[in-house]
Short mmCIF file of C-alpha atoms in Angstrom, two decimals:
data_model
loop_
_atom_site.label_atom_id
_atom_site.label_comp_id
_atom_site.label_asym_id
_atom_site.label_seq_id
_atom_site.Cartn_x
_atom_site.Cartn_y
_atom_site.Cartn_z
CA UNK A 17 -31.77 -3.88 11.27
CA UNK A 18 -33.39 -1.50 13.17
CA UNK A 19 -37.19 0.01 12.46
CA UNK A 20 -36.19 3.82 11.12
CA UNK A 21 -39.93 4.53 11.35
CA UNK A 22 -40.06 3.62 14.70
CA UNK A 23 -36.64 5.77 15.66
CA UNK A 24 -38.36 8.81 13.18
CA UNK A 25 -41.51 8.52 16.29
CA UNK A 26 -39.57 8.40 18.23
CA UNK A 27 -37.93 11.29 18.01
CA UNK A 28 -40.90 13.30 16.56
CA UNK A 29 -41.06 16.93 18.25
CA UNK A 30 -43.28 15.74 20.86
CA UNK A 31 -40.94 13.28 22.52
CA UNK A 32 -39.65 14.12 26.03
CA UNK A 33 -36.26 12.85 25.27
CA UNK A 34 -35.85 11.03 22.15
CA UNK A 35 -32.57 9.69 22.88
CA UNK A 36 -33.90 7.36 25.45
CA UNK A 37 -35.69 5.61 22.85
CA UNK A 38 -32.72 4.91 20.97
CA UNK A 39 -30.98 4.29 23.99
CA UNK A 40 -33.57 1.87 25.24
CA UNK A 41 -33.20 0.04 22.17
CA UNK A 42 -29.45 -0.74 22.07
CA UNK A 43 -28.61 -0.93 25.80
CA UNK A 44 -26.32 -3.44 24.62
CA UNK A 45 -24.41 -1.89 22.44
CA UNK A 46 -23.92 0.84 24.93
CA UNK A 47 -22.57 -0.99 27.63
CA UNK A 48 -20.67 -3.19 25.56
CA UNK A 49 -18.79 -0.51 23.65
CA UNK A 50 -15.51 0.84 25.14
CA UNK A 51 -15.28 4.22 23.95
CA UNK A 52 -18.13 6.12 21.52
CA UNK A 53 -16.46 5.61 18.62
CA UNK A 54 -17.74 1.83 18.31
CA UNK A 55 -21.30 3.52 19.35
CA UNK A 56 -21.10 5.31 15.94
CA UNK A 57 -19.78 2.67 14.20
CA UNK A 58 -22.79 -0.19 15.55
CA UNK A 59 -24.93 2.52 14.87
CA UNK A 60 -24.21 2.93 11.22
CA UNK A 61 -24.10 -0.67 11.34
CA UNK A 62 -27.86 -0.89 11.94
CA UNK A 63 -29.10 1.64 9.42
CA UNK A 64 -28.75 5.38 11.41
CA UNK A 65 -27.04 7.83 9.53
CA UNK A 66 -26.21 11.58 9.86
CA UNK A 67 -29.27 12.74 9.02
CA UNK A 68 -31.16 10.46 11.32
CA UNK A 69 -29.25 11.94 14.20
CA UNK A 70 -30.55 15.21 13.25
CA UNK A 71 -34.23 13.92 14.49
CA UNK A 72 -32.22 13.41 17.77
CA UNK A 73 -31.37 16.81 17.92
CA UNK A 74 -27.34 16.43 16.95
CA UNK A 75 -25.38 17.44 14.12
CA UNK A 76 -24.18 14.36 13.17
CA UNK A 77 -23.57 10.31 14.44
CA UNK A 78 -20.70 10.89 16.54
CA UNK A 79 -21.99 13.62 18.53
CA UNK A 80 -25.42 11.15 19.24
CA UNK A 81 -22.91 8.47 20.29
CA UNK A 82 -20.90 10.08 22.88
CA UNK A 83 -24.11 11.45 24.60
CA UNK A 84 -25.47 7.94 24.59
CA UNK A 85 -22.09 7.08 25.91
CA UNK A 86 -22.32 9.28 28.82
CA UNK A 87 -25.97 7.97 29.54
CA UNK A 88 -25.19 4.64 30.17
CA UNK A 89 -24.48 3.71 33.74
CA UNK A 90 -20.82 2.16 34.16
CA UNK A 91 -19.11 0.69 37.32
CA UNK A 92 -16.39 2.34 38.16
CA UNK A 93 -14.18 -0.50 39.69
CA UNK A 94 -15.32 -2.82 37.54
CA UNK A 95 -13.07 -0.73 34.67
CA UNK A 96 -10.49 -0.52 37.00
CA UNK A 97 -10.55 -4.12 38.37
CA UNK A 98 -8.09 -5.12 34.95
CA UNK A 99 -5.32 -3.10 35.22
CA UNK A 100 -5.12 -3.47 39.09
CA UNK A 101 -5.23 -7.67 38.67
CA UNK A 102 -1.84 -7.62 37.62
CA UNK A 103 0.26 -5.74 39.16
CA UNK A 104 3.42 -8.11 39.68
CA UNK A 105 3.32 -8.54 36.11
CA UNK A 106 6.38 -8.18 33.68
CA UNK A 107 7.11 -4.60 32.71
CA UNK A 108 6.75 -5.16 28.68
CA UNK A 109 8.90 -8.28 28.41
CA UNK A 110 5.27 -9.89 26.77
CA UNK A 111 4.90 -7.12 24.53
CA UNK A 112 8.28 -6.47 23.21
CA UNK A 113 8.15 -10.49 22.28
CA UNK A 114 4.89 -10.30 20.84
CA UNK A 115 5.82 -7.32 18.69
CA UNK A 116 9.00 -8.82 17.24
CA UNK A 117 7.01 -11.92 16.48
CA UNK A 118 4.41 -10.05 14.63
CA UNK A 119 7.55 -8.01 13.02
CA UNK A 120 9.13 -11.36 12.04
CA UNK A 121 6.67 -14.24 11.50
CA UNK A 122 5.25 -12.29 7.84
CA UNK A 123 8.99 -12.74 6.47
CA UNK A 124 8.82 -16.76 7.31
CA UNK A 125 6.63 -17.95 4.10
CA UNK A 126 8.75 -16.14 1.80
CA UNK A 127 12.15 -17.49 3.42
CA UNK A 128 10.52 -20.54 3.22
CA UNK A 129 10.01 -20.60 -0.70
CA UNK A 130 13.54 -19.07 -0.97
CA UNK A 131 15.15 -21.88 0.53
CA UNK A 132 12.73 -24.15 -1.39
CA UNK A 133 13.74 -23.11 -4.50
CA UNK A 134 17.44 -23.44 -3.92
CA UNK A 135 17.19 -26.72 -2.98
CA UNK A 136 14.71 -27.44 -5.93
CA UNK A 137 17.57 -26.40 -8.21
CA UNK A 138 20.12 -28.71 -6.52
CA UNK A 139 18.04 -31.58 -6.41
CA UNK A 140 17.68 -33.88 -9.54
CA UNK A 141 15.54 -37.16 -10.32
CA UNK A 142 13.26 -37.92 -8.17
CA UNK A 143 14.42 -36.19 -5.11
CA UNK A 144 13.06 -32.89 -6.96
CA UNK A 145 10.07 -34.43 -6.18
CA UNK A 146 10.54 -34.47 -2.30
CA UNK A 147 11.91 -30.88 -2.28
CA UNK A 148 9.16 -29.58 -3.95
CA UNK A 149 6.34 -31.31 -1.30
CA UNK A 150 8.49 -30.64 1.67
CA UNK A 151 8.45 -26.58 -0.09
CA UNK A 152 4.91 -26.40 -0.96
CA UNK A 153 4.15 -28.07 2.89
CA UNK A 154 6.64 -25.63 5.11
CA UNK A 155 5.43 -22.36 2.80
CA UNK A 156 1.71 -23.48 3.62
CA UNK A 157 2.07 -24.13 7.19
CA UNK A 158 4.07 -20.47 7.87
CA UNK A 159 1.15 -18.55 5.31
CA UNK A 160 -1.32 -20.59 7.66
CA UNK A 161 0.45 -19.03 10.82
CA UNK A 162 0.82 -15.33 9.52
CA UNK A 163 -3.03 -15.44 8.33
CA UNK A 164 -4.16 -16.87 11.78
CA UNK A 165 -2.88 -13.91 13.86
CA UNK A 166 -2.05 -9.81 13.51
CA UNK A 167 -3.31 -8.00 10.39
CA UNK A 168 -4.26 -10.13 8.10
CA UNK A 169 -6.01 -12.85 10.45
CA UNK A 170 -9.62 -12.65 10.40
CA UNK A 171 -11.09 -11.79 13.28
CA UNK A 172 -13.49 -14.60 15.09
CA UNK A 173 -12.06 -17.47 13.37
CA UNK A 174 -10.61 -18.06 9.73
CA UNK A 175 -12.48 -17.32 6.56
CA UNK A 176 -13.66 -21.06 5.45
CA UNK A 177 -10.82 -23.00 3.94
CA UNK A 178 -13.34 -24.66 1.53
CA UNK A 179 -14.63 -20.85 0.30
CA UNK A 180 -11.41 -19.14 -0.45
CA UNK A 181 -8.28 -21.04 0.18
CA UNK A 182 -8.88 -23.71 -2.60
CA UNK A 183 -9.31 -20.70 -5.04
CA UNK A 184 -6.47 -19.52 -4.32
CA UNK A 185 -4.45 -22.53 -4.32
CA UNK A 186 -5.72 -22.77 -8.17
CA UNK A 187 -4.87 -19.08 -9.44
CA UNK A 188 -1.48 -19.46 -7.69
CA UNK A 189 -0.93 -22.93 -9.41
CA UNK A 190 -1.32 -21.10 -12.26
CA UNK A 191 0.62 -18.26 -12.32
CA UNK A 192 3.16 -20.55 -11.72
CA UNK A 193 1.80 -23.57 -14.81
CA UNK A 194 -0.52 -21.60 -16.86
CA UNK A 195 1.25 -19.59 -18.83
CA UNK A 196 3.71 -22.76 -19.80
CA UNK A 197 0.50 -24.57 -20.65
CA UNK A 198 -1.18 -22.44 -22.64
CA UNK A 199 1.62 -21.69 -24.98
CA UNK A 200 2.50 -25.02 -25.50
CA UNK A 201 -1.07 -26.13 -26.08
CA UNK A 202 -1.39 -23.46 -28.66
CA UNK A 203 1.67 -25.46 -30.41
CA UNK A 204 -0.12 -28.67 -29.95
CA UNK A 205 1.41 -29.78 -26.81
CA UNK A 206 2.14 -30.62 -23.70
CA UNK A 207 3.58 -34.51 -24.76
CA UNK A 208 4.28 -34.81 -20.49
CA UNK A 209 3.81 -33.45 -17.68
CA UNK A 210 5.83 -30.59 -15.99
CA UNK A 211 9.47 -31.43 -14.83
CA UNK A 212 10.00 -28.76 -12.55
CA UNK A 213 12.31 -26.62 -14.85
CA UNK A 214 11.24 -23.65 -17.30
CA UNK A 215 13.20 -25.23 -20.37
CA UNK A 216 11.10 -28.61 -20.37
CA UNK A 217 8.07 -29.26 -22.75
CA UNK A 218 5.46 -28.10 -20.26
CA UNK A 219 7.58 -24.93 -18.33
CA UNK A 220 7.32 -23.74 -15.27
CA UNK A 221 7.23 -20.04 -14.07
CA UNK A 222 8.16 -19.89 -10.34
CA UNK A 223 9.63 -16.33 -10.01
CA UNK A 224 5.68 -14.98 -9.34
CA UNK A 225 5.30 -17.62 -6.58
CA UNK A 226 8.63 -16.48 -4.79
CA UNK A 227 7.84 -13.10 -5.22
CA UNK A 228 4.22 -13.15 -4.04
CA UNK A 229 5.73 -15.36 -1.04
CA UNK A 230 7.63 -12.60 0.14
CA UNK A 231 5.00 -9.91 -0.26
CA UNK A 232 3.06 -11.54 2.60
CA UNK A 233 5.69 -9.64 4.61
CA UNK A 234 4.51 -6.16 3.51
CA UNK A 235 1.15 -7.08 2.72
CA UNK A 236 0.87 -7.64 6.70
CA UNK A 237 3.00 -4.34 7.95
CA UNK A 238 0.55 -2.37 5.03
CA UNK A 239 -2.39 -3.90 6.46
CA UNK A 240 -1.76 -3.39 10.08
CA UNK A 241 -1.25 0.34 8.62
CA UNK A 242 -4.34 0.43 7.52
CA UNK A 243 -5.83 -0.62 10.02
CA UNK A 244 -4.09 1.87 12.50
CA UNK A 245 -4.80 4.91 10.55
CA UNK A 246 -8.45 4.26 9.79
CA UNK A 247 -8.94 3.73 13.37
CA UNK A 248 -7.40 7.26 14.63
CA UNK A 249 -9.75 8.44 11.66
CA UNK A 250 -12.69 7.40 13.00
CA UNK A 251 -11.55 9.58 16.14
CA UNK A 252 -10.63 12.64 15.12
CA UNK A 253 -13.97 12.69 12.32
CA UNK A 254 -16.81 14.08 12.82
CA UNK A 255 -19.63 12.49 11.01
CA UNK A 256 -19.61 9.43 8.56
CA UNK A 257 -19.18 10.91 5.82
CA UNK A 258 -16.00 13.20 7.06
CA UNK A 259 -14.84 9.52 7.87
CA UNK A 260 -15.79 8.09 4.58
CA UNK A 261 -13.64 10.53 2.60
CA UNK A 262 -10.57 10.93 5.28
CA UNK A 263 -10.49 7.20 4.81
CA UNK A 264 -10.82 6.49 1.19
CA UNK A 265 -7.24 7.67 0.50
CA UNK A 266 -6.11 5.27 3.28
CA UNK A 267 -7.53 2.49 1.48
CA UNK A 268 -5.92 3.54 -1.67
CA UNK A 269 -2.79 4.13 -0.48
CA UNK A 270 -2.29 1.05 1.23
CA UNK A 271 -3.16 -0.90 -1.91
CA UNK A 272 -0.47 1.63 -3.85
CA UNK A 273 2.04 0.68 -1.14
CA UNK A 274 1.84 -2.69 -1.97
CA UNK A 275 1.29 -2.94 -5.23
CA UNK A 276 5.21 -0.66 -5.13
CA UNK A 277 6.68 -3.22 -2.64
CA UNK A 278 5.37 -6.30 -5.15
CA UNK A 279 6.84 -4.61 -8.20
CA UNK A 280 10.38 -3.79 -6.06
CA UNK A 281 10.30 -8.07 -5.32
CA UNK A 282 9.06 -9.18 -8.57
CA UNK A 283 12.00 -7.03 -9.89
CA UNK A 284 14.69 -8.35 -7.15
CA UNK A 285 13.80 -12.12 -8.04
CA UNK A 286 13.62 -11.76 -11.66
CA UNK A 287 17.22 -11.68 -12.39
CA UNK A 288 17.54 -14.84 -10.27
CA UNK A 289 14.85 -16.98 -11.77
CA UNK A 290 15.70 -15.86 -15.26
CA UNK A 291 12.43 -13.74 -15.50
CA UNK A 292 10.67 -11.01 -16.60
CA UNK A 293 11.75 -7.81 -14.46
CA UNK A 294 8.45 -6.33 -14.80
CA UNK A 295 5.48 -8.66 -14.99
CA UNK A 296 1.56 -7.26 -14.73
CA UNK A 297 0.05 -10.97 -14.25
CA UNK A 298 1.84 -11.24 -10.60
CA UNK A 299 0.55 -6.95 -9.69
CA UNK A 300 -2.87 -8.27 -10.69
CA UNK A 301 -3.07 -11.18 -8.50
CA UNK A 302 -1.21 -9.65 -5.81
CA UNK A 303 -3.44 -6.98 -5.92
CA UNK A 304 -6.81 -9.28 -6.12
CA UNK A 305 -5.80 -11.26 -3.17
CA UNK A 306 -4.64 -7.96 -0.63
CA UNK A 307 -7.88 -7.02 -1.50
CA UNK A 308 -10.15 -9.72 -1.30
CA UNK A 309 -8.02 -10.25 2.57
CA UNK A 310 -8.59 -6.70 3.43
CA UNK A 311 -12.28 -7.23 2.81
CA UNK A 312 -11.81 -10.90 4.74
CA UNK A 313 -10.11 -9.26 7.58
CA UNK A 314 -13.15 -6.62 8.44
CA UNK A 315 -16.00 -9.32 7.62
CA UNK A 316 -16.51 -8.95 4.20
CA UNK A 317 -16.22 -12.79 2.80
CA UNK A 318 -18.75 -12.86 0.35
CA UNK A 319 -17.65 -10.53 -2.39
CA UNK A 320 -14.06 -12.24 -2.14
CA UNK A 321 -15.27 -15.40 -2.34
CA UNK A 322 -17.04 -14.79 -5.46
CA UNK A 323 -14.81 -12.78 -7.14
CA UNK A 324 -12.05 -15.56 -6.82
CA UNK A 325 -13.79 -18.24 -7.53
CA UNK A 326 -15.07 -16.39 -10.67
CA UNK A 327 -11.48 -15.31 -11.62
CA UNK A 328 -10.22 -18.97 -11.37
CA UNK A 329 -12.76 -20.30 -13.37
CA UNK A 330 -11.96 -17.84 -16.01
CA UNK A 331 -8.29 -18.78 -16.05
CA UNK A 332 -8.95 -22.71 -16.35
CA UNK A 333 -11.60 -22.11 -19.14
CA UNK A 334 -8.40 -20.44 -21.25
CA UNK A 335 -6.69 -23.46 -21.69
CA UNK A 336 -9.39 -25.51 -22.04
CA UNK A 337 -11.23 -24.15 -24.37
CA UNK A 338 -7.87 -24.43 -26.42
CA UNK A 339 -7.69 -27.89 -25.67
CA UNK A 340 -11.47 -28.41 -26.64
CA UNK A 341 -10.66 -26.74 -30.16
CA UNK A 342 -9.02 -30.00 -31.08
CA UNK A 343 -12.05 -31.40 -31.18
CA UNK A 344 -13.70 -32.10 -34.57
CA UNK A 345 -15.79 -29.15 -35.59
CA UNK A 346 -15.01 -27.16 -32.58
CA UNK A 347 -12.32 -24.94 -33.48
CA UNK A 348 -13.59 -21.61 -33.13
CA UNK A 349 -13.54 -22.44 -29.27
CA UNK A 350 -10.22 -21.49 -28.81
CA UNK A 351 -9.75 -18.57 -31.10
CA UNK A 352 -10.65 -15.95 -28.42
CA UNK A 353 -7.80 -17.25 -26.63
CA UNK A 354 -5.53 -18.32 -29.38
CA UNK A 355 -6.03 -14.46 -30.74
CA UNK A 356 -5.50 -13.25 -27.30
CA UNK A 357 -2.24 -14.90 -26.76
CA UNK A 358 -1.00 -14.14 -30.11
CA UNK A 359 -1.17 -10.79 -29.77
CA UNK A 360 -0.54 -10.07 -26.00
CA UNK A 361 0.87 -13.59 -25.24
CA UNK A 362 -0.24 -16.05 -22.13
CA UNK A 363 0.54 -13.45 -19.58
CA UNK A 364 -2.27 -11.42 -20.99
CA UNK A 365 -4.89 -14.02 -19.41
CA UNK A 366 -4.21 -13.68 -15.73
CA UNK A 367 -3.74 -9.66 -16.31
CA UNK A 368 -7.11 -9.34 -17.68
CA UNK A 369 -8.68 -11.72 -15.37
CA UNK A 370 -6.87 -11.06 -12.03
CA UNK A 371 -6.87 -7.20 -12.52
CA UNK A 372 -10.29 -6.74 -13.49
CA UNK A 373 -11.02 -8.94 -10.67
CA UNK A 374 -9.39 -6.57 -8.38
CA UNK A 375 -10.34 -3.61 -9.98
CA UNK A 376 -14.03 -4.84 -9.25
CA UNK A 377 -13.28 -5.42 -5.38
CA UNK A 378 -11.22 -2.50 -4.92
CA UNK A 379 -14.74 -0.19 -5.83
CA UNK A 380 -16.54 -2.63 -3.67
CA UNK A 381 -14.03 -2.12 -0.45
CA UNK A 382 -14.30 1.66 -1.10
CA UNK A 383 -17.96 1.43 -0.44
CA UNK A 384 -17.82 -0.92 2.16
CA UNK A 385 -14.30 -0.21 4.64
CA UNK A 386 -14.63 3.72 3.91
CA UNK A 387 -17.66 2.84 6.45
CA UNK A 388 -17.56 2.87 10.32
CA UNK A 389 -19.43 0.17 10.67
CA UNK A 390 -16.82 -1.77 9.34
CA UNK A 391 -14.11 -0.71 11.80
CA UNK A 392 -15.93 -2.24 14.79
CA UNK A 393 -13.14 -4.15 17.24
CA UNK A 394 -13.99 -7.71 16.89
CA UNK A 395 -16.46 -8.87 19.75
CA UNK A 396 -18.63 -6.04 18.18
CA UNK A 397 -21.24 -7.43 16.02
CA UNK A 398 -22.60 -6.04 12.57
#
């Protein structure tokens, strides 16, 4: 973080040129930086707002950046050394492949669980088994390949598997066994374990998994949106704050967008999984984990990371403590739930947990990706 108080006498009246001193101090940034725009942004990164700029003697951050733009020496050839390196190479041809992959690869994991599924439903005995771990391994491997590269990869290397992937794995497990096992625990089951079908004594809901499967697809193309627009904003604003609000609508938006293309899928597979056309539990945790990989994607892992890990933990303690009341003397452990369920039924867990989840990170990434600091290309530091 960089000493204000030093900038502030720095650029006291007295001073000669008081943008030397700040250029002085992040030479690095300046050279490094490929237009002014990610000037601004590493600025606000390290603390210098609007009205510190004013002590420079301009209006806002943008303004200070491009003049410390212009100030730093740059060799000419070396910026045109790239371009002229490869001249013999093909016109496009990379590109064009490049952008139908990255058009293509987000629809992979959900035709992956399609297929999945239909052969789950013509398999019986133990070969339901096999389909189901050849399923879970093809639809991991392609979500492991969209999340690697374009939109929603993060950039510098993957967010640690061991901080947010397990989590995940457990609040999609149960959107697809919780609900089964909390209503049949209520009635004083399960008697065995699941059998793969939604009519057996522990049921299993597996429309929400097919239809968040297939959301990747937009969640990607609504992402790389994002992404797109908030970066034009930062060059047509001038100042942070102009940026701040021009992008907070973005951010909304995009989430909207989604949160429409989940509900159009959750209603397109219902009818073929014999499910609820409308469900809030799959909106919530759609919209928990878009948002907790927006926040992943610009750097922001640790607000994520706790907020699913806290959201999981509140979904297993709902059937266990339903399980625990069975205990002697410990039945008012599971009334919250068993009340709960009653009147809402098991659906009403994940909604409550899983939307106030992402209610809670969608005010954090308003504070935190409405800044320009967080738009910085990814060899920029924060």
């Amino acid at each position: 973080m960089t000493d204000l108080s030093a900038l502030d006498r720095g650029a006291a009246p007295g001073a000669a040129d008081p943008v030397k001193v700040l250029l002085h101090r992040h030479r690095e940034l300046c050279e490094r930086a490929v237009d002014p725009l990610e000037i601004a942004a590493g600025l606000e990164a390290h603390g210098i707002t609007d009205r510190t700029a004013a002590r420079f003697r301009h209006r806002d951050v943008f303004s200070l950046a491009e003049e410390l733009y212009v100030r730093v020496p740059r060799d000419a050839d070396a910026a045109t050394a790239g371009p002229a390196a490869t001249p013999d190479a093909p016109a496009g041809g990379g590109d064009r492949r490049r952008s139908v992959t990255a058009l293509l690869l987000p629809l992979l994991p959900g035709a992956l669980c399609a297929a999945s599924l239909a052969a789950l439903t013509r398999a019986h005995g133990q070969m339901r088994l096999y389909a189901a771990a050849a399923g879970v391994l093809a639809v991991a491997l392609a979500l492991r390949a969209v999340l690697r590269r374009g939109p929603l990869a993060v950039p510098g290397g993957p967010v640690p598997r061991q901080a947010t992937g397990s989590w995940t794995c457990w609040l999609l497990a149960y959107a697809v066994l919780g609900d089964g096992l909390l209503r049949t625990a209520i009635t004083g089951g399960p008697d065995g374990l699941p059998d793969g079908t939604a009519d057996g004594d522990w049921p299993l809901t597996l429309a929400p998994l097919l239809a968040l499967t297939l959301a990747v697809a937009p969640a990607t193309w609504t992402a790389g949106l994002y992404l797109t627009r908030a970066r034009r904003k930062l060059g047509t604003s001038r100042g942070l704050e102009d940026f701040a609000a021009s992008v907070r609508p973005l951010l909304l938006g995009a989430v909207a967008l989604f949160l429409g293309a989940v509900a159009a899928l959750v209603a397109l597979c219902a009818p073929l999984l014999d499910a609820e056309p409308v469900s809030p539990a799959v909106l919530a945790l759609g919209a928990l984990l878009f948002v907790a990989r927006l926040l992943a994607v610009h750097g922001f892992t640790h607000a994520p990371r706790v907020i699913l890990v806290l959201t999981a933990v509140a979904q297993l303690l709902a059937p266990a403590t339903v399980f625990a009341a069975r205990l002697p003397g410990c039945a008012a452990l599971g009334a919250p739930v068993e009340a709960l369920t009653t009147a809402w039924g098991p659906a009403a867990v994940p909604v409550l947990t899983c939307g106030a989840g992402a209610l809670t990170l969608l005010v954090h990434a308003s504070r935190t990706l409405t800044r320009a600091s967080a738009h910085l290309r990814p060899e920029q530091p924060r």
